[in-house]
Amino acid sequence: MNRSQFELAKPILERLIQHGYEAYFVGGSVRDFIMNRPIHDVDMTTNATPDEIETLFEHTIPIGKEHGTINVVWNHENYEVTTFRAEAEYVDHRRPTEVYFVRDLYQDVERRDFTMNAIAMDIHYQRIDHFEGERDIEQRMIRTVGDAKTRFDEDALRILRGLRFKSQLGFTIEDATFEAMSHQMADLEYLSIERIMNELRLLVNGAYIAETLPLLHSLQMWRYIPYFRDIDVETMVLNTPIDIESFLAILSYRTDHQAFKPLKLSNVQVRTIQTLVSAIQSAQTIATRTQLQQFVYDFGIDVALKINALRPVLEDNQIHIASPVILNGAIIQNVWSDLPIQSRQDLAIDGQLLMQAFQLKGGPWIKEVLRRVECAVIQRQVNNQTEAIIEWVRTHVKIS
Ligand code: ATP
Ligand code: MG
């Protein structure tokens, strides 16, 4: 097992302990460590209060101080150190109204979602496992800490997290946990779309998405999430993990539904999805090398390769792009490096030069002519040289 990340963070726990506090590693990193999976964030928990944590370390950032989380910057790395806390009353099936700090580790792990996420580990790699999380990891089982119904009632995001962990880890959801999940799916309606999308992003990209997606369909999960509730997601098949933008692109292509607004995606995400949708469309009509050149030029190498990589998923969903004889990774690379220009910036002419050459004012004609020129250059009907292009335009394009 790879201890290196814990070793790097260990001095933080040691300093807390030297000052008389209890301090442990906890959460996803301990779970992943036990499973011998790659560890990302090493999270720590302590009975020191946020103020006390701040006085012990030179460089801290109060990222979630009111909830007990302080970022400790150690050797240029950020570590989240969270005070043992319990959660007061929940309203509206999401996040507690109040948290309060406690001095006892048990209370802290008791409020965590699943047994596999409630294991603490000390600096000697000894585990404190109040809810038999290690047994559940061994049995590959997702089980809530305490009564599933109550825990999902408190925070419906846990339902989605449970499904997300199934998709990432391939575990079975324990019976009572699954039973509660299936009865409480409708509570997803209480959650903010940001929290939902964050889980969905991880979920569709999970190694075990192939077996998890049918489960989501049968739980009728999509009925409770904006955007998805309006379209047919149930017929979607995923045999391999996929990024959320590709997932949404395929869905919106299939259903012709691009009203993503309720999902509160970033502008970059929306643009990525729109590009993918038009690339999926174009990739179906490529039949010649010229068309392939145009496709690779219009979308760029990265999108072209991505569409090619998505081929199996597209096929599984009855979208048939050009055959691998015409469209494959090697040919795309080849076409790309052979292109006389790779973007409009490479063109030896621009709007200014056109206006001068033809003694005309600016207007929509410029855009049209530039597009014609672009295509002609790519198809090697004209060399990418200013004079040659002007001459070609004179003889080939009727400027209106
Ligand atoms: P990942 O490996 O994806 O980071 P994680 O389990 O570490 O998974 P985080 O969102 O980083 O998930 O949360 C850290 C820990 O906080 C979890 O392991 C769990 O103990 C606890 N936790 C997170 N979200 C909830 C929740 N909604 N309800 C209860 N406990 C939670
Ligand atoms: Mg984590």
Short mmCIF file of C-alpha atoms and ligand atoms in Angstrom, two decimals:
data_model
loop_
_atom_site.label_atom_id
_atom_site.label_comp_id
_atom_site.label_asym_id
_atom_site.label_seq_id
_atom_site.Cartn_x
_atom_site.Cartn_y
_atom_site.Cartn_z
CA MET A 1 0.00 0.00 0.00
CA ASN A 2 1.23 3.43 -0.85
CA ARG A 3 1.78 5.50 2.27
CA SER A 4 3.61 8.38 0.65
CA GLN A 5 0.76 10.89 0.70
CA PHE A 6 -0.02 10.20 4.34
CA GLU A 7 3.68 10.52 5.17
CA LEU A 8 3.72 13.98 3.59
CA ALA A 9 0.72 15.06 5.66
CA LYS A 10 1.78 13.32 8.87
CA PRO A 11 3.70 16.29 10.33
CA ILE A 12 0.40 18.17 10.53
CA LEU A 13 -1.16 15.47 12.71
CA GLU A 14 2.06 15.23 14.75
CA ARG A 15 2.03 18.92 15.50
CA LEU A 16 -1.59 18.77 16.65
CA ILE A 17 -0.81 15.76 18.83
CA GLN A 18 2.28 17.45 20.35
CA HIS A 19 0.00 20.22 21.46
CA GLY A 20 -2.28 17.81 23.23
CA TYR A 21 -4.98 17.30 20.61
CA GLU A 22 -6.30 14.17 18.97
CA ALA A 23 -5.87 14.09 15.21
CA TYR A 24 -6.52 11.52 12.47
CA PHE A 25 -6.70 10.92 8.77
CA VAL A 26 -10.30 10.30 7.76
CA GLY A 27 -12.78 9.93 4.92
CA GLY A 28 -12.14 9.04 1.29
CA SER A 29 -8.37 8.88 1.57
CA VAL A 30 -8.48 6.23 4.29
CA ARG A 31 -11.08 4.26 2.30
CA ASP A 32 -8.98 4.44 -0.87
CA PHE A 33 -5.82 3.55 1.05
CA ILE A 34 -7.42 0.39 2.46
CA MET A 35 -8.57 -0.52 -1.04
CA ASN A 36 -5.15 0.23 -2.49
CA ARG A 37 -6.64 2.76 -4.85
CA PRO A 38 -5.00 6.05 -5.84
CA ILE A 39 -5.51 8.66 -3.13
CA HIS A 40 -6.35 12.24 -3.97
CA ASP A 41 -7.07 14.52 -1.02
CA VAL A 42 -5.78 13.49 2.36
CA ASP A 43 -8.35 14.86 4.82
CA MET A 44 -7.74 15.18 8.52
CA THR A 45 -9.96 15.54 11.57
CA THR A 46 -9.06 16.79 15.04
CA ASN A 47 -10.58 17.94 18.29
CA ALA A 48 -8.69 21.23 18.01
CA THR A 49 -11.07 24.07 17.16
CA PRO A 50 -10.57 26.10 13.99
CA ASP A 51 -9.04 28.94 16.04
CA GLU A 52 -6.67 26.51 17.70
CA ILE A 53 -5.67 25.03 14.33
CA GLU A 54 -4.96 28.53 13.03
CA THR A 55 -2.63 29.35 15.89
CA LEU A 56 -0.62 26.15 15.41
CA PHE A 57 0.28 26.60 11.73
CA GLU A 58 2.00 29.47 9.98
CA HIS A 59 0.01 29.31 6.80
CA THR A 60 -3.71 28.60 6.95
CA ILE A 61 -6.76 29.54 4.89
CA PRO A 62 -10.17 29.65 6.59
CA ILE A 63 -12.02 28.04 3.65
CA GLY A 64 -14.94 26.72 5.67
CA LYS A 65 -14.20 27.99 9.11
CA GLU A 66 -17.81 28.21 10.28
CA HIS A 67 -18.18 24.50 9.43
CA GLY A 68 -14.88 23.72 11.11
CA THR A 69 -12.66 23.39 8.05
CA ILE A 70 -9.30 25.10 7.86
CA ASN A 71 -6.90 24.66 4.99
CA VAL A 72 -3.38 24.09 6.26
CA VAL A 73 -0.73 24.85 3.68
CA TRP A 74 2.17 22.50 4.27
CA ASN A 75 5.13 22.21 1.89
CA HIS A 76 3.13 24.07 -0.74
CA GLU A 77 0.29 21.55 -0.52
CA ASN A 78 -3.21 22.27 0.78
CA TYR A 79 -4.69 20.01 3.39
CA GLU A 80 -8.18 20.21 4.84
CA VAL A 81 -8.19 19.91 8.59
CA THR A 82 -11.70 19.75 10.05
CA THR A 83 -12.68 19.98 13.67
CA PHE A 84 -14.64 17.01 15.04
CA ARG A 85 -18.20 18.09 14.55
CA ALA A 86 -21.72 16.94 14.85
CA GLU A 87 -24.66 18.23 12.94
CA ALA A 88 -27.72 19.84 14.39
CA GLU A 89 -31.15 19.54 12.94
CA TYR A 90 -31.66 19.13 9.23
CA VAL A 91 -34.37 20.96 7.38
CA ASP A 92 -35.46 20.43 3.81
CA HIS A 93 -33.51 17.19 3.40
CA ARG A 94 -30.25 18.90 2.75
CA ARG A 95 -27.35 20.12 4.84
CA PRO A 96 -27.79 20.81 8.52
CA THR A 97 -28.91 24.20 9.73
CA GLU A 98 -26.07 24.25 12.19
CA VAL A 99 -22.95 22.33 13.02
CA TYR A 100 -21.34 22.25 16.39
CA PHE A 101 -17.89 21.22 17.41
CA VAL A 102 -17.47 18.19 19.61
CA ARG A 103 -14.47 16.76 21.42
CA ASP A 104 -15.16 13.12 20.62
CA LEU A 105 -14.14 11.28 17.44
CA TYR A 106 -17.11 8.94 17.69
CA GLN A 107 -19.57 11.80 17.23
CA ASP A 108 -17.65 13.01 14.24
CA VAL A 109 -17.62 9.71 12.38
CA GLU A 110 -21.20 9.01 13.35
CA ARG A 111 -22.44 11.87 11.15
CA ARG A 112 -20.53 10.62 8.09
CA ASP A 113 -22.45 9.03 5.24
CA PHE A 114 -21.20 5.49 4.66
CA THR A 115 -19.31 3.05 6.85
CA MET A 116 -16.40 2.94 4.38
CA ASN A 117 -16.09 6.74 4.73
CA ALA A 118 -16.25 6.75 8.51
CA ILE A 119 -12.89 5.12 9.27
CA ALA A 120 -10.26 7.20 11.05
CA MET A 121 -6.57 6.32 10.91
CA ASP A 122 -3.86 7.53 13.29
CA ILE A 123 -0.23 8.42 12.54
CA HIS A 124 0.78 4.79 13.12
CA TYR A 125 -1.72 3.60 10.51
CA GLN A 126 -3.91 2.12 13.23
CA ARG A 127 -7.53 2.31 12.27
CA ILE A 128 -10.41 3.40 14.48
CA ASP A 129 -13.39 1.85 12.84
CA HIS A 130 -16.57 2.35 14.86
CA PHE A 131 -18.98 1.10 12.18
CA GLU A 132 -17.22 -1.90 10.68
CA GLY A 133 -16.25 0.03 7.59
CA GLU A 134 -13.32 -2.28 6.87
CA ARG A 135 -15.55 -5.31 6.88
CA ASP A 136 -17.86 -3.56 4.42
CA ILE A 137 -14.92 -2.62 2.20
CA GLU A 138 -13.80 -6.26 2.23
CA GLN A 139 -17.31 -7.34 1.31
CA ARG A 140 -17.52 -4.53 -1.23
CA MET A 141 -20.61 -3.14 0.38
CA ILE A 142 -22.07 0.38 0.55
CA ARG A 143 -23.90 0.79 3.84
CA THR A 144 -25.02 3.94 5.61
CA VAL A 145 -23.77 4.76 9.06
CA GLY A 146 -26.89 4.10 11.13
CA ASP A 147 -30.43 3.89 9.84
CA ALA A 148 -30.49 4.46 6.09
CA LYS A 149 -33.90 6.07 5.99
CA THR A 150 -32.95 8.62 8.63
CA ARG A 151 -29.61 9.38 7.05
CA PHE A 152 -31.11 9.93 3.58
CA ASP A 153 -33.89 11.94 5.14
CA GLU A 154 -31.33 14.27 6.70
CA ASP A 155 -29.42 14.83 3.47
CA ALA A 156 -30.68 13.47 0.18
CA LEU A 157 -27.30 14.04 -1.45
CA ARG A 158 -26.19 10.84 0.30
CA ILE A 159 -28.49 8.89 -2.03
CA LEU A 160 -26.63 10.24 -5.00
CA ARG A 161 -23.26 9.80 -3.32
CA GLY A 162 -24.09 6.16 -2.66
CA LEU A 163 -24.86 5.61 -6.33
CA ARG A 164 -21.75 7.55 -7.30
CA PHE A 165 -19.60 5.31 -5.10
CA LYS A 166 -21.20 2.25 -6.66
CA SER A 167 -20.24 3.56 -10.07
CA GLN A 168 -16.69 4.33 -8.98
CA LEU A 169 -16.02 1.25 -6.87
CA GLY A 170 -18.37 -1.40 -8.23
CA PHE A 171 -19.66 -2.20 -4.74
CA THR A 172 -23.06 -3.64 -3.93
CA ILE A 173 -25.51 -1.43 -2.12
CA GLU A 174 -26.55 -3.16 1.09
CA ASP A 175 -30.24 -4.16 1.18
CA ALA A 176 -31.60 -1.73 3.77
CA THR A 177 -29.56 1.09 2.23
CA PHE A 178 -30.91 0.28 -1.22
CA GLU A 179 -34.45 -0.06 0.07
CA ALA A 180 -34.30 3.41 1.63
CA MET A 181 -32.70 4.83 -1.48
CA SER A 182 -35.42 3.54 -3.72
CA HIS A 183 -38.15 4.97 -1.50
CA GLN A 184 -36.53 8.35 -1.12
CA MET A 185 -35.37 9.15 -4.64
CA ALA A 186 -37.93 11.96 -4.87
CA ASP A 187 -35.99 13.85 -2.19
CA LEU A 188 -33.34 14.63 -4.79
CA GLU A 189 -35.70 17.47 -5.69
CA TYR A 190 -34.58 19.30 -2.56
CA LEU A 191 -30.94 19.48 -3.61
CA SER A 192 -29.18 22.32 -5.35
CA ILE A 193 -28.31 21.55 -8.94
CA GLU A 194 -24.62 22.31 -8.25
CA ARG A 195 -24.37 19.51 -5.69
CA ILE A 196 -26.24 17.14 -8.00
CA MET A 197 -24.05 17.89 -11.00
CA ASN A 198 -20.91 17.45 -8.96
CA GLU A 199 -21.95 13.90 -8.12
CA LEU A 200 -23.26 13.16 -11.62
CA ARG A 201 -19.94 14.20 -13.11
CA LEU A 202 -18.15 11.60 -10.98
CA LEU A 203 -20.91 9.07 -11.48
CA VAL A 204 -20.90 8.93 -15.29
CA ASN A 205 -17.13 8.73 -15.18
CA GLY A 206 -17.06 5.78 -12.78
CA ALA A 207 -15.32 2.57 -13.83
CA TYR A 208 -18.52 0.63 -13.12
CA ILE A 209 -20.94 2.93 -14.95
CA ALA A 210 -22.03 0.10 -17.26
CA GLU A 211 -23.78 -1.72 -14.42
CA THR A 212 -24.74 1.42 -12.52
CA LEU A 213 -26.59 3.28 -15.26
CA PRO A 214 -29.35 0.64 -15.62
CA LEU A 215 -29.79 0.88 -11.86
CA LEU A 216 -30.29 4.65 -12.10
CA HIS A 217 -32.85 4.05 -14.82
CA SER A 218 -34.74 1.50 -12.75
CA LEU A 219 -34.70 3.81 -9.72
CA GLN A 220 -36.22 6.41 -12.03
CA MET A 221 -33.66 8.86 -10.78
CA TRP A 222 -33.90 11.15 -13.82
CA ARG A 223 -37.44 12.13 -12.95
CA TYR A 224 -36.15 14.14 -10.03
CA ILE A 225 -33.43 16.14 -11.73
CA PRO A 226 -34.01 19.23 -13.87
CA TYR A 227 -33.31 18.89 -17.59
CA PHE A 228 -33.10 15.10 -17.39
CA ARG A 229 -36.71 14.85 -16.28
CA ASP A 230 -37.81 16.34 -19.59
CA ILE A 231 -36.02 13.92 -21.88
CA ASP A 232 -35.68 10.23 -22.48
CA VAL A 233 -32.55 9.18 -20.60
CA GLU A 234 -33.72 5.62 -19.91
CA THR A 235 -32.73 4.30 -23.33
CA MET A 236 -29.18 5.58 -22.95
CA VAL A 237 -26.53 2.87 -22.65
CA LEU A 238 -22.98 3.37 -21.37
CA ASN A 239 -20.50 0.55 -21.55
CA THR A 240 -17.56 2.71 -20.62
CA PRO A 241 -16.98 5.74 -18.37
CA ILE A 242 -17.44 9.09 -20.02
CA ASP A 243 -17.00 12.75 -19.08
CA ILE A 244 -20.12 14.70 -18.22
CA GLU A 245 -19.88 17.00 -21.25
CA SER A 246 -19.83 14.04 -23.66
CA PHE A 247 -22.69 12.45 -21.74
CA LEU A 248 -24.78 15.60 -22.10
CA ALA A 249 -23.78 16.03 -25.74
CA ILE A 250 -24.94 12.53 -26.65
CA LEU A 251 -28.15 12.93 -24.69
CA SER A 252 -28.97 16.29 -26.20
CA TYR A 253 -28.10 15.05 -29.68
CA ARG A 254 -30.43 12.07 -29.25
CA THR A 255 -33.26 14.07 -27.79
CA ASP A 256 -32.68 17.36 -29.56
CA HIS A 257 -32.98 19.12 -26.24
CA GLN A 258 -30.36 21.75 -25.55
CA ALA A 259 -32.01 23.74 -22.80
CA PHE A 260 -29.19 23.23 -20.28
CA LYS A 261 -29.92 26.37 -18.30
CA PRO A 262 -31.37 24.62 -15.23
CA LEU A 263 -28.13 22.64 -14.93
CA LYS A 264 -26.18 25.87 -14.28
CA LEU A 265 -23.22 24.71 -16.31
CA SER A 266 -20.30 27.05 -16.94
CA ASN A 267 -20.11 28.84 -20.28
CA VAL A 268 -17.09 26.72 -21.15
CA GLN A 269 -19.06 23.55 -20.49
CA VAL A 270 -21.99 24.70 -22.61
CA ARG A 271 -19.67 25.59 -25.47
CA THR A 272 -17.91 22.24 -25.20
CA ILE A 273 -21.24 20.42 -25.36
CA GLN A 274 -22.47 22.46 -28.32
CA THR A 275 -19.24 21.79 -30.19
CA LEU A 276 -19.50 18.08 -29.48
CA VAL A 277 -23.10 18.00 -30.67
CA SER A 278 -22.22 19.58 -34.00
CA ALA A 279 -19.14 17.39 -34.33
CA ILE A 280 -21.28 14.28 -33.77
CA GLN A 281 -23.58 15.54 -36.47
CA SER A 282 -20.77 16.23 -38.95
CA ALA A 283 -18.90 13.01 -38.23
CA GLN A 284 -21.85 11.04 -39.58
CA THR A 285 -21.60 12.56 -43.05
CA ILE A 286 -17.88 12.15 -43.70
CA ALA A 287 -17.36 9.99 -46.78
CA THR A 288 -14.27 11.39 -48.46
CA ARG A 289 -10.84 12.57 -47.44
CA THR A 290 -11.80 16.11 -48.40
CA GLN A 291 -14.74 15.99 -46.02
CA LEU A 292 -12.48 14.56 -43.36
CA GLN A 293 -10.01 17.41 -43.87
CA GLN A 294 -12.82 19.89 -43.50
CA PHE A 295 -14.05 18.16 -40.35
CA VAL A 296 -10.62 18.04 -38.73
CA TYR A 297 -9.98 21.67 -39.66
CA ASP A 298 -13.36 22.91 -38.45
CA PHE A 299 -13.31 21.15 -35.10
CA GLY A 300 -9.58 20.86 -34.45
CA ILE A 301 -7.52 17.82 -33.61
CA ASP A 302 -8.71 17.43 -30.01
CA VAL A 303 -12.42 17.35 -30.79
CA ALA A 304 -11.83 15.11 -33.82
CA LEU A 305 -9.92 12.60 -31.69
CA LYS A 306 -12.52 12.81 -28.98
CA ILE A 307 -15.34 12.01 -31.39
CA ASN A 308 -13.32 9.07 -32.63
CA ALA A 309 -12.75 7.89 -29.05
CA LEU A 310 -16.48 8.16 -28.41
CA ARG A 311 -17.26 5.83 -31.31
CA PRO A 312 -18.14 2.77 -29.14
CA VAL A 313 -20.48 4.82 -26.96
CA LEU A 314 -22.06 6.46 -29.99
CA GLU A 315 -22.55 3.06 -31.63
CA ASP A 316 -24.15 1.67 -28.48
CA ASN A 317 -26.58 4.53 -28.73
CA GLN A 318 -27.36 4.04 -32.43
CA ILE A 319 -25.33 6.98 -33.66
CA HIS A 320 -23.19 5.85 -36.56
CA ILE A 321 -20.26 8.07 -37.43
CA ALA A 322 -18.02 7.51 -40.47
CA SER A 323 -16.50 4.06 -40.63
CA PRO A 324 -13.10 3.44 -39.00
CA VAL A 325 -11.64 3.03 -42.46
CA ILE A 326 -12.20 6.74 -43.02
CA LEU A 327 -12.18 8.04 -39.49
CA ASN A 328 -9.57 6.71 -37.08
CA GLY A 329 -6.93 8.13 -34.76
CA ALA A 330 -3.99 7.67 -37.12
CA ILE A 331 -5.76 9.22 -40.09
CA ILE A 332 -6.98 12.15 -38.04
CA GLN A 333 -3.40 12.85 -36.87
CA ASN A 334 -2.19 12.53 -40.40
CA VAL A 335 -4.81 14.82 -41.90
CA TRP A 336 -4.22 17.39 -39.18
CA SER A 337 -0.47 17.62 -39.68
CA ASP A 338 -1.00 17.76 -43.45
CA LEU A 339 -3.40 20.68 -43.35
CA PRO A 340 -2.00 23.79 -45.08
CA ILE A 341 -3.57 25.89 -42.32
CA GLN A 342 -4.87 24.78 -38.93
CA SER A 343 -6.97 27.82 -38.10
CA ARG A 344 -8.16 31.08 -39.62
CA GLN A 345 -5.20 32.87 -37.98
CA ASP A 346 -2.89 30.95 -40.30
CA LEU A 347 -4.65 32.31 -43.37
CA ALA A 348 -2.50 34.71 -45.45
CA ILE A 349 -5.45 37.04 -45.77
CA ASP A 350 -7.89 38.79 -43.47
CA GLY A 351 -10.81 41.21 -43.66
CA GLN A 352 -8.54 44.29 -43.87
CA LEU A 353 -6.58 42.95 -46.82
CA LEU A 354 -9.78 41.94 -48.60
CA MET A 355 -11.31 45.40 -48.16
CA GLN A 356 -8.15 47.02 -49.55
CA ALA A 357 -7.87 44.63 -52.49
CA PHE A 358 -11.48 45.06 -53.56
CA GLN A 359 -11.92 48.66 -52.46
CA LEU A 360 -15.03 47.77 -50.53
CA LYS A 361 -16.36 48.61 -47.10
CA GLY A 362 -16.70 45.99 -44.39
CA GLY A 363 -19.83 43.89 -44.28
CA PRO A 364 -21.15 40.35 -44.19
CA TRP A 365 -19.39 39.59 -47.46
CA ILE A 366 -16.06 39.39 -45.64
CA LYS A 367 -17.13 36.47 -43.52
CA GLU A 368 -18.50 34.64 -46.52
CA VAL A 369 -15.41 35.20 -48.62
CA LEU A 370 -13.08 34.18 -45.81
CA ARG A 371 -14.99 30.94 -45.41
CA ARG A 372 -14.71 30.22 -49.15
CA VAL A 373 -10.99 30.98 -49.06
CA GLU A 374 -10.47 28.83 -46.00
CA CYS A 375 -12.09 25.85 -47.73
CA ALA A 376 -10.17 26.43 -50.94
CA VAL A 377 -6.85 26.60 -49.08
CA ILE A 378 -7.61 23.41 -47.15
CA GLN A 379 -8.52 21.65 -50.37
CA ARG A 380 -5.35 23.03 -51.98
CA GLN A 381 -7.28 24.80 -54.71
CA VAL A 382 -5.18 27.82 -53.91
CA ASN A 383 -1.88 28.37 -52.11
CA ASN A 384 -1.93 30.14 -48.80
CA GLN A 385 -0.30 33.31 -50.18
CA THR A 386 -1.91 36.75 -50.12
CA GLU A 387 -1.53 37.54 -53.81
CA ALA A 388 -2.62 34.10 -54.93
CA ILE A 389 -5.66 34.23 -52.67
CA ILE A 390 -6.73 37.68 -53.95
CA GLU A 391 -6.39 36.43 -57.50
CA TRP A 392 -8.37 33.30 -56.68
CA VAL A 393 -11.15 35.37 -55.09
CA ARG A 394 -11.25 37.64 -58.18
CA THR A 395 -11.76 34.68 -60.47
CA HIS A 396 -13.84 32.37 -58.28
CA VAL A 397 -16.03 34.36 -55.94
CA LYS A 398 -18.82 36.67 -56.82
CA ILE A 399 -18.78 39.30 -54.11
CA SER A 400 -22.23 40.58 -53.37
P1 ATP B 1 -13.78 11.37 -2.91
O1 ATP B 1 -12.79 10.26 -2.92
O2 ATP B 1 -14.56 11.47 -4.16
O3 ATP B 1 -13.24 12.69 -2.44
P2 ATP B 1 -14.90 11.29 -0.30
O4 ATP B 1 -15.54 10.18 0.44
O5 ATP B 1 -13.58 11.76 0.20
O6 ATP B 1 -14.83 10.88 -1.82
P3 ATP B 1 -15.75 14.01 0.04
O7 ATP B 1 -16.87 14.72 -0.61
O8 ATP B 1 -14.36 14.43 -0.23
O9 ATP B 1 -15.94 12.48 -0.34
O10 ATP B 1 -16.05 14.03 1.59
C1 ATP B 1 -15.09 13.65 2.58
C2 ATP B 1 -15.78 12.86 3.68
O11 ATP B 1 -16.81 13.67 4.30
C3 ATP B 1 -16.51 11.61 3.23
O12 ATP B 1 -15.63 10.52 3.14
C4 ATP B 1 -17.55 11.44 4.33
O13 ATP B 1 -16.97 10.89 5.47
C5 ATP B 1 -17.94 12.86 4.64
N1 ATP B 1 -19.08 13.35 3.84
C6 ATP B 1 -19.05 14.02 2.67
N2 ATP B 1 -20.28 14.35 2.24
C7 ATP B 1 -21.14 13.88 3.18
C8 ATP B 1 -22.56 13.91 3.33
N3 ATP B 1 -23.36 14.48 2.43
N4 ATP B 1 -23.08 13.36 4.44
C9 ATP B 1 -22.28 12.79 5.38
N5 ATP B 1 -20.94 12.72 5.29
C10 ATP B 1 -20.37 13.25 4.21
MG MG B 2 -12.44 13.46 -0.58
#
